[in-house]
């Protein structure tokens, strides 16, 4: 693809971003739900355990980034297919990847913004961040990865029923949270648990956050970053390819 | 080399399972023409327009818009189009203004230009005062006007209008028809689907009649009217019973059918048959 055409399409994806923010992400319930779910899930685990708060912030950050960046993304395509607005986008002079890049960018922005909340909470209770640059880069990379994952969740089956997609995505998201070293550090998991946790992108972000805050991680930091990058590319490319294949069934 | 036609369609075909929705259709639309696509419901009009606008892919055949293939050069063809679909598909959770800004941005219209065009279009269609209101509060007519504004924000070379006046009140229908004529006068090619013969007759330079996925005829409205004159009918009723055979022998009557207490006569020449019926009635009384 020519560079100018690529750039032109890339800039048009921001129209999708603005539309998504106005319609889906700026709603009070979405923001509150995005904050409350990880917070209360985490609180239910934290209460009654004598753990240092420095050990808990990475888990809270991981859950917040994961839940917020994947909160609305899976439902956008089914919603728009049902409202026939997807047809409007498809008949516009934008490619399918432009539309989905816009969806990913809006989920990313929402996830990254709300992820600031646990970091601010950590600061306010005196948690020191040993590697702030790595943490910042990790939040950006991980929320982009989770946002790409959210688009993949709606790729198949090609339904126009948002509730079906949300149920399916919850069935995948919640188990991922429990195997990703959020509640139990990876090094304390049995061997089979460590193997399972290695297939979750959230594992590597939680590990990266632990490294950034306490200076100690289970995997080398390079592994966390590379695996997150590989997951991001794999999610994004496979989501766009599957959506391209299934799009005609939605219209 | 630039194409002389705005649309060229060759053997375009679309199947939905067993149903052949569009069956190897062929037609050309000239640049600057107002072309009507006339047919009853489920004739294949919307399927054709959805293929031409890149929403669905044809199963067979080819089509080009201003010389660009709809399959291989979809981005270029869609850049030239303005589309008013059959189903209102503006974002109901956005205001009219934000819908126009969104569409303008998707078509790559620079910010200052899309603001200027949006203001002008909303004023022309009488929506400017309610530009900040969410579209979910709009009436059907207002939504249809907004769809036209959205189709025009990129100043298209060709407009695809899928039943644009369907379900609207008379005043809104007239306004939209006047607007369509004005766009066409300004050089915009218009492809209009409708099931309303009068509308096609009033607006179009040429009409293609489609039924069961096949094109039955393509011609100017007047020539089509002459060609279909044998399909005209009148209904007559008499105070006493009549022999239907007698009526079918009138000059100019092709067929006579009893329809309840009336008789429908399929005719070539209405005035002659009406006169024959009157004479027949006088003679009986």
CSV table of C-alpha atoms in Angstrom, one decimal, chain A residues 43-220:
chain,number,residue,atom,x,y,z
A,43,UNK,CA,-10.9,-5.8,47.2
A,44,UNK,CA,-12.7,-9.2,47.7
A,45,UNK,CA,-9.3,-10.8,47.4
A,46,UNK,CA,-7.3,-8.3,49.5
A,47,UNK,CA,-9.5,-8.0,52.6
A,48,UNK,CA,-8.3,-10.4,55.3
A,49,UNK,CA,-4.9,-11.0,53.9
A,50,UNK,CA,-1.8,-9.5,55.3
A,51,UNK,CA,0.0,-8.5,52.1
A,52,UNK,CA,2.1,-5.4,51.6
A,53,UNK,CA,0.4,-2.8,49.5
A,54,UNK,CA,3.3,-2.6,47.1
A,55,UNK,CA,2.6,-6.2,46.2
A,56,UNK,CA,-1.0,-5.4,45.5
A,57,UNK,CA,-0.8,-2.4,43.2
A,58,UNK,CA,0.6,-4.3,40.2
A,59,UNK,CA,-2.4,-6.7,40.4
A,60,UNK,CA,-4.9,-3.9,40.7
A,61,UNK,CA,-3.2,-2.1,37.8
A,62,UNK,CA,-3.2,-5.3,35.7
A,63,UNK,CA,-6.9,-5.9,36.3
A,64,UNK,CA,-7.9,-2.3,35.7
A,65,UNK,CA,-6.0,-2.1,32.4
A,66,UNK,CA,-7.3,-5.4,31.3
A,67,UNK,CA,-11.0,-4.9,32.2
A,68,UNK,CA,-11.2,-1.3,30.9
A,69,UNK,CA,-9.4,-1.9,27.6
A,70,UNK,CA,-11.6,-4.8,26.9
A,71,UNK,CA,-14.9,-3.4,28.3
A,72,UNK,CA,-16.7,-2.0,25.3
A,73,UNK,CA,-14.6,-3.2,22.3
A,74,UNK,CA,-16.3,-6.6,21.9
A,75,UNK,CA,-19.7,-5.1,21.7
A,76,UNK,CA,-19.1,-2.3,19.2
A,77,UNK,CA,-19.3,-4.4,16.0
A,78,UNK,CA,-22.4,-6.3,17.0
A,79,UNK,CA,-24.1,-3.0,18.1
A,80,UNK,CA,-23.3,-1.3,14.9
A,81,UNK,CA,-24.3,-4.3,12.8
A,82,UNK,CA,-27.7,-4.3,14.5
A,83,UNK,CA,-28.1,-0.5,14.1
A,84,UNK,CA,-27.0,-0.7,10.4
A,85,UNK,CA,-24.3,1.9,11.1
A,86,UNK,CA,-21.7,-0.7,10.3
A,87,UNK,CA,-23.1,-0.6,6.8
A,88,UNK,CA,-22.4,3.1,6.7
A,89,UNK,CA,-18.8,2.6,7.7
A,90,UNK,CA,-18.3,-0.2,5.2
A,91,UNK,CA,-19.7,2.0,2.4
A,92,UNK,CA,-17.4,4.9,3.3
A,93,UNK,CA,-14.0,5.2,1.6
A,94,UNK,CA,-12.2,3.5,4.5
A,95,UNK,CA,-10.7,0.0,4.6
A,96,UNK,CA,-11.7,-2.6,7.2
A,97,UNK,CA,-8.4,-2.2,9.0
A,98,UNK,CA,-9.1,1.5,9.3
A,99,UNK,CA,-12.4,0.8,11.1
A,100,UNK,CA,-10.9,-1.7,13.4
A,101,UNK,CA,-7.8,0.4,14.1
A,102,UNK,CA,-10.2,3.1,15.2
A,103,UNK,CA,-11.9,0.7,17.5
A,104,UNK,CA,-8.6,-0.5,19.0
A,105,UNK,CA,-7.3,3.0,19.5
A,106,UNK,CA,-10.5,4.1,21.3
A,107,UNK,CA,-10.3,1.1,23.6
A,108,UNK,CA,-6.6,1.8,24.1
A,109,UNK,CA,-7.2,5.4,25.1
A,110,UNK,CA,-9.9,4.5,27.5
A,111,UNK,CA,-7.9,1.7,29.1
A,112,UNK,CA,-4.7,3.8,29.4
A,113,UNK,CA,-6.6,6.7,30.9
A,114,UNK,CA,-8.5,4.7,33.5
A,115,UNK,CA,-5.2,2.8,34.3
A,116,UNK,CA,-3.9,6.0,35.7
A,117,UNK,CA,-6.3,5.6,38.6
A,118,UNK,CA,-4.5,2.7,40.4
A,119,UNK,CA,-1.2,4.4,39.8
A,120,UNK,CA,-2.4,7.6,41.4
A,121,UNK,CA,-3.9,5.5,44.3
A,122,UNK,CA,-0.5,3.8,44.7
A,123,UNK,CA,1.3,7.2,44.7
A,124,UNK,CA,-1.1,8.6,47.2
A,125,UNK,CA,-0.5,5.8,49.7
A,126,UNK,CA,3.3,6.1,49.4
A,127,UNK,CA,4.1,3.3,46.9
A,128,UNK,CA,7.4,4.0,45.2
A,129,UNK,CA,7.9,3.2,41.5
A,130,UNK,CA,11.4,1.9,40.8
A,131,UNK,CA,11.1,2.0,37.0
A,132,UNK,CA,8.5,4.6,36.0
A,133,UNK,CA,9.6,4.7,32.3
A,134,UNK,CA,9.2,1.0,32.0
A,135,UNK,CA,5.8,1.1,33.8
A,136,UNK,CA,4.6,3.9,31.5
A,137,UNK,CA,5.7,2.0,28.4
A,138,UNK,CA,4.3,-1.2,29.7
A,139,UNK,CA,0.9,0.4,30.4
A,140,UNK,CA,0.8,1.8,26.8
A,141,UNK,CA,1.9,-1.6,25.3
A,142,UNK,CA,-0.4,-3.7,27.4
A,143,UNK,CA,-3.6,-1.6,27.0
A,144,UNK,CA,-3.0,-1.6,23.2
A,145,UNK,CA,-2.6,-5.4,23.4
A,146,UNK,CA,-5.8,-5.8,25.5
A,147,UNK,CA,-7.7,-3.4,23.2
A,148,UNK,CA,-6.6,-5.6,20.2
A,149,UNK,CA,-7.8,-8.6,22.1
A,150,UNK,CA,-11.2,-7.0,22.7
A,151,UNK,CA,-11.7,-6.7,18.9
A,152,UNK,CA,-10.7,-10.3,18.4
A,153,UNK,CA,-13.4,-11.3,20.9
A,154,UNK,CA,-16.1,-10.0,18.6
A,155,UNK,CA,-14.6,-11.5,15.4
A,156,UNK,CA,-16.3,-14.9,15.6
A,157,UNK,CA,-19.1,-15.8,15.5
A,158,UNK,CA,-20.4,-12.9,13.4
A,159,UNK,CA,-23.4,-12.1,15.5
A,160,UNK,CA,-25.4,-8.8,15.8
A,161,UNK,CA,-26.4,-9.5,19.4
A,162,UNK,CA,-24.1,-7.6,21.8
A,163,UNK,CA,-25.3,-9.7,24.8
A,164,UNK,CA,-24.0,-12.9,23.2
A,165,UNK,CA,-20.6,-11.4,22.6
A,166,UNK,CA,-20.4,-9.9,26.1
A,167,UNK,CA,-21.2,-13.3,27.6
A,168,UNK,CA,-18.6,-15.0,25.5
A,169,UNK,CA,-16.0,-12.4,26.3
A,170,UNK,CA,-16.7,-12.7,30.1
A,171,UNK,CA,-16.2,-16.4,29.8
A,172,UNK,CA,-12.8,-15.8,28.4
A,173,UNK,CA,-11.8,-12.7,30.4
A,174,UNK,CA,-12.5,-13.9,34.0
A,175,UNK,CA,-10.5,-17.1,33.8
A,176,UNK,CA,-7.6,-15.2,32.3
A,177,UNK,CA,-7.6,-12.9,35.4
A,178,UNK,CA,-7.3,-15.9,37.7
A,179,UNK,CA,-4.4,-17.5,35.8
A,180,UNK,CA,-2.3,-14.3,35.3
A,181,UNK,CA,-0.5,-14.0,38.6
A,182,UNK,CA,-2.7,-11.2,39.8
A,183,UNK,CA,-4.0,-12.9,43.0
A,184,UNK,CA,-1.2,-15.4,43.4
A,185,UNK,CA,2.3,-14.4,42.2
A,186,UNK,CA,3.6,-16.6,39.4
A,187,UNK,CA,6.5,-17.9,41.4
A,188,UNK,CA,4.1,-19.3,44.0
A,189,UNK,CA,2.1,-21.2,41.4
A,190,UNK,CA,2.7,-25.0,40.8
A,191,UNK,CA,4.5,-25.9,37.6
A,192,UNK,CA,1.2,-26.6,35.7
A,193,UNK,CA,-0.1,-23.2,36.9
A,194,UNK,CA,3.0,-21.4,35.6
A,195,UNK,CA,2.5,-23.2,32.2
A,196,UNK,CA,-1.1,-22.1,32.0
A,197,UNK,CA,-0.3,-18.6,33.1
A,198,UNK,CA,2.3,-18.2,30.3
A,199,UNK,CA,-0.5,-18.3,27.7
A,200,UNK,CA,-2.1,-15.1,29.1
A,201,UNK,CA,-0.9,-11.7,28.0
A,202,UNK,CA,-2.1,-10.3,31.3
A,203,UNK,CA,0.6,-12.4,33.1
A,204,UNK,CA,3.4,-10.5,31.3
A,205,UNK,CA,1.9,-7.1,32.1
A,206,UNK,CA,1.4,-8.0,35.8
A,207,UNK,CA,4.9,-9.2,35.9
A,208,UNK,CA,6.1,-6.0,34.2
A,209,UNK,CA,4.2,-3.9,36.7
A,210,UNK,CA,5.7,-5.9,39.6
A,211,UNK,CA,9.2,-5.3,38.2
A,212,UNK,CA,8.5,-1.6,37.7
A,213,UNK,CA,7.2,-1.1,41.3
A,214,UNK,CA,9.4,-3.5,43.3
A,215,UNK,CA,12.3,-4.1,41.0
A,216,UNK,CA,11.7,-7.8,40.9
A,217,UNK,CA,9.8,-9.9,38.3
A,218,UNK,CA,9.4,-13.5,37.5
A,219,UNK,CA,10.4,-13.2,33.8
A,220,UNK,CA,13.2,-10.9,32.5
